[in-house]
CSV table of C-alpha atoms in Angstrom, one decimal:
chain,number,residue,atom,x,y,z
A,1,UNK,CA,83.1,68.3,192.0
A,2,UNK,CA,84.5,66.1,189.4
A,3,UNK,CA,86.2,66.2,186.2
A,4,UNK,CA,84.7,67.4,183.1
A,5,UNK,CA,84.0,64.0,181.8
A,6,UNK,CA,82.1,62.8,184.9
A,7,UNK,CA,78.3,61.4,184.0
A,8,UNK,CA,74.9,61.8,185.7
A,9,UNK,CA,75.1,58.4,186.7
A,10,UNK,CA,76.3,58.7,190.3
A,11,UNK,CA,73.6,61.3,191.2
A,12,UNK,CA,70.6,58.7,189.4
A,13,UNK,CA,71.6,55.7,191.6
A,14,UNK,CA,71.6,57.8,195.0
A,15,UNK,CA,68.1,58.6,194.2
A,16,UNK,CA,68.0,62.1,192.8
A,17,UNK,CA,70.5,65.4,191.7
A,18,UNK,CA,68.9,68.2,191.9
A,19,UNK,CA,68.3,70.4,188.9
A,20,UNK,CA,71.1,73.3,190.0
A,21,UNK,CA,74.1,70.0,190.5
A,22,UNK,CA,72.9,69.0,186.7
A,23,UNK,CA,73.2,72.7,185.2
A,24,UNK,CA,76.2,73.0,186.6
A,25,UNK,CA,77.3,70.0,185.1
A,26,UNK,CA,76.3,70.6,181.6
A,27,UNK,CA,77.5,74.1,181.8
A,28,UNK,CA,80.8,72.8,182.4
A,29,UNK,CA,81.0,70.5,179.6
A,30,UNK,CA,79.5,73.1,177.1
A,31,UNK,CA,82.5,75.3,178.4
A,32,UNK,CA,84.6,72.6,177.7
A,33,UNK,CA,83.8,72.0,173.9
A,34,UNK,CA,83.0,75.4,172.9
A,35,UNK,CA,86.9,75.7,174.3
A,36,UNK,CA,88.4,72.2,172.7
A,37,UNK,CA,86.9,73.9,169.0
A,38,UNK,CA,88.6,77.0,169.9
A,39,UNK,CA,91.8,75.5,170.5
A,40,UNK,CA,91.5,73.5,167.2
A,41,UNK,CA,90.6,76.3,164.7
A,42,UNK,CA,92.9,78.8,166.3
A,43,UNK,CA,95.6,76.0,165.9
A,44,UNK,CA,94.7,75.1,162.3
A,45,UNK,CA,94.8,79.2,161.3
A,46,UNK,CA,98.2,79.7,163.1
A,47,UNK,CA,99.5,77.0,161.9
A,48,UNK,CA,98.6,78.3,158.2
A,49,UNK,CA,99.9,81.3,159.0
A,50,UNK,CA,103.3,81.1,161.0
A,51,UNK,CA,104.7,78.4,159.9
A,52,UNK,CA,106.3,78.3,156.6
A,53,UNK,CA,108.3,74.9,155.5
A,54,UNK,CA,108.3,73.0,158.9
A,55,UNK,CA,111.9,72.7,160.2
A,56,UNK,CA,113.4,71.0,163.2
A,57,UNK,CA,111.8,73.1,165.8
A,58,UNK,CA,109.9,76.2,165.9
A,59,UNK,CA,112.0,79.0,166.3
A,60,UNK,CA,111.6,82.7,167.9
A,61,UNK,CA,109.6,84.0,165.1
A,62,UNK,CA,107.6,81.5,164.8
A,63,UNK,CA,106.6,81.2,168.7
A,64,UNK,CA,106.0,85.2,168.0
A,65,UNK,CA,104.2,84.9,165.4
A,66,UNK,CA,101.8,81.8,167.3
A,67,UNK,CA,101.1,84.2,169.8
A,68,UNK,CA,100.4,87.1,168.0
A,69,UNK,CA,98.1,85.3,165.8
A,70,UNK,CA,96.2,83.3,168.9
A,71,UNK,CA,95.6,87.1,170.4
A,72,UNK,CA,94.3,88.4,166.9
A,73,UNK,CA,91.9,85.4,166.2
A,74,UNK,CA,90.3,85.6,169.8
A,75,UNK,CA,89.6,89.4,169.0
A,76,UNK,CA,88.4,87.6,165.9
A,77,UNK,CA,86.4,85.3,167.6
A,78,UNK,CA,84.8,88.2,169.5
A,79,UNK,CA,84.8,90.6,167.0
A,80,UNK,CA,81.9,87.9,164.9
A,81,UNK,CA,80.3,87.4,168.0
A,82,UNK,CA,79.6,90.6,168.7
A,83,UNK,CA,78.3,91.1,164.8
A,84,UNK,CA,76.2,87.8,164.8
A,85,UNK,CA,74.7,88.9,168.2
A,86,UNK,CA,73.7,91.7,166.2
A,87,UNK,CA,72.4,90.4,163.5
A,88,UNK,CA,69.9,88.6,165.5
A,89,UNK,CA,68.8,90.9,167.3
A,90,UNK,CA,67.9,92.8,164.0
A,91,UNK,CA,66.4,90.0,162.6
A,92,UNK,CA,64.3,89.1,165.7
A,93,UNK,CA,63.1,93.0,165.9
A,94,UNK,CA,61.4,92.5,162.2
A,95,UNK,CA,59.3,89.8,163.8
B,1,UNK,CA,55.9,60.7,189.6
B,2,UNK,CA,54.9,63.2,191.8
B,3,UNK,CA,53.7,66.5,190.7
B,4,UNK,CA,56.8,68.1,191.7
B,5,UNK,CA,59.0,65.8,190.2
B,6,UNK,CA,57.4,66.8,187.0
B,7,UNK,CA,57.4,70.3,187.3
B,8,UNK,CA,61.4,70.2,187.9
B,9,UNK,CA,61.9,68.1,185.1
B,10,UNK,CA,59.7,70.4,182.7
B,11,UNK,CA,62.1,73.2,184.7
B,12,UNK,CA,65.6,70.8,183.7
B,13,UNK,CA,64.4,70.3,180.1
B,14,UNK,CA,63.7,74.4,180.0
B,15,UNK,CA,67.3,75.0,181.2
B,16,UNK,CA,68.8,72.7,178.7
B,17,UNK,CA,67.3,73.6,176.2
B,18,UNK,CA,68.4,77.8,176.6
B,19,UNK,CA,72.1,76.2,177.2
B,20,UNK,CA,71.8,74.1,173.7
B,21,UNK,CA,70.4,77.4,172.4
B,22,UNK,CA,74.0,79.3,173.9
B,23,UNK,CA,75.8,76.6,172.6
B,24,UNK,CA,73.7,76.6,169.1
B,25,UNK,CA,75.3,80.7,168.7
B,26,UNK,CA,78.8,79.6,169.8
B,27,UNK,CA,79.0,76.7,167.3
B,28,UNK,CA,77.8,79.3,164.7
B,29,UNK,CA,80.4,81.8,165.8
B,30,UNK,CA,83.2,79.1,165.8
B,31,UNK,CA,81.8,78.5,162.1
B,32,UNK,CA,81.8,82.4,161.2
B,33,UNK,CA,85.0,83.3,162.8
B,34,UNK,CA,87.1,80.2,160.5
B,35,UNK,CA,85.4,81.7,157.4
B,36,UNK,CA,85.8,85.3,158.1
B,37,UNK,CA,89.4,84.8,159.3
B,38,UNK,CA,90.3,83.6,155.8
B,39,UNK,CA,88.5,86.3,153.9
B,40,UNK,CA,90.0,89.3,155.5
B,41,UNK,CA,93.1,88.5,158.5
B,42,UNK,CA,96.2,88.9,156.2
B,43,UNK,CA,99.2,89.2,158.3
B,44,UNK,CA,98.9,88.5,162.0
B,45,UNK,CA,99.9,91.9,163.7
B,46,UNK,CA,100.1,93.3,167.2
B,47,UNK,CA,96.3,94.6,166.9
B,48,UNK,CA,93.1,94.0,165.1
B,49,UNK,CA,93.0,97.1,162.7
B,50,UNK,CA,89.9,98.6,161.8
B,51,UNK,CA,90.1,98.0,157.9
B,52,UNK,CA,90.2,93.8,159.4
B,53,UNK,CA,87.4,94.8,161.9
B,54,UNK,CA,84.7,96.0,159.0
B,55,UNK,CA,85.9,93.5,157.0
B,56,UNK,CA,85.1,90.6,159.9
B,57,UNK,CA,81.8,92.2,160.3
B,58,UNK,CA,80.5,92.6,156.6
B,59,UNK,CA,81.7,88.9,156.5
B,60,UNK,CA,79.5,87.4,158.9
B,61,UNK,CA,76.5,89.9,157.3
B,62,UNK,CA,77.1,88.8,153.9
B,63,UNK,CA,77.7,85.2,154.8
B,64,UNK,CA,74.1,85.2,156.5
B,65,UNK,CA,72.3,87.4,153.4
B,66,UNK,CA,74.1,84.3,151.4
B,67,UNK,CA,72.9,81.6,153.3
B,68,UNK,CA,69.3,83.4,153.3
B,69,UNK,CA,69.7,84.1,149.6
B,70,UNK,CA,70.2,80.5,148.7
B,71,UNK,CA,67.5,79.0,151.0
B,72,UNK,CA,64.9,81.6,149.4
B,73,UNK,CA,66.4,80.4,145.4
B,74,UNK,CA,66.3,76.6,146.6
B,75,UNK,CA,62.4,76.9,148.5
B,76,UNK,CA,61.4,78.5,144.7
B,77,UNK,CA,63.3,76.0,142.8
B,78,UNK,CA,61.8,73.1,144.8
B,79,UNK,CA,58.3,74.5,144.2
B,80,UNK,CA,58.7,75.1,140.6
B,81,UNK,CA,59.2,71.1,140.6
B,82,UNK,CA,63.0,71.4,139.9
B,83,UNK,CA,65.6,68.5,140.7
């Protein structure tokens, strides 16, 4: 398999991919993004959080503290899944 | 193209589309979760507690009943022939 940023292209010119090859692919790269925007928020928030007047390197606390917060916002993360998830269903059961 | 040729794409675009339906709730949740964190994470500590929990998930409700709220005002305001 190749990387994440691998196209159908190769698979068009030999003739055909199959549908399962091609969902595999695009599962990968949604993975990827939904994984990147993680990454980016969590850093914004515990950036905001942890580190107070930016000095010459982060020390103890603040590696603590980075940790500490990326743990709490992916309990976060899951925490509004869960409740949008419910939501939705909810919503869809009025229908 | 042959008929089975069509029938995999019609299968290929169903797939897609549940995936960009998957990825539709995780966008959403990425949105919620930035929001939410704001409103009611104060100090980053060893646990969620569950004073932060409710507070994450009355967020997310509210947020929706909002969005809802101002889509329902703005559909009247539009009819009413308001700018």
């Amino acid at each position: 398999q190749e990387g994440f940023g691998s196209d159908f292209s190769s698979g068009a010119s030999s003739g055909k991919m199959d549908t399962g090859t091609i969902m595999e692919q695009v599962k990968v790269q949604i993975a990827v993004a939904n994984a990147q925007e993680l990454l980016q928020r969590m850093t914004d928030k515990c950036f905001k959080k942890c580190i107070g007047k930016p000095g010459s390197t982060l020390d103890n606390s603040e590696q603590k503290c980075i940790a500490m917060c990326m743990d709490r916002y992916m309990d976060a993360w899951n925490t509004v899944s869960r409740a949008y998830n419910s939501r939705l269903q909810r919503e869809r059961a009025r229908i | 193209f042959s008929l089975s040729e069509n029938a995999e794409s019609a299968e290929l675009q169903r797939l897609i589309a549940v995936e960009q339906q998957k990825a539709q709730f995780q966008a959403q949740v990425h949105n919620f979760t930035d929001v939410c964190w704001d409103k009611c994470v104060d100090k980053p500590s060893s646990k969620l507690d569950s004073r932060t929990e409710i507070c994450l998930v009355s967020c997310v409700e509210r947020f929706i009943d909002t969005t809802l709220t101002i889509t329902n005002r703005f559909t009247q305001m539009v009819q009413k022939g308001a700018h």
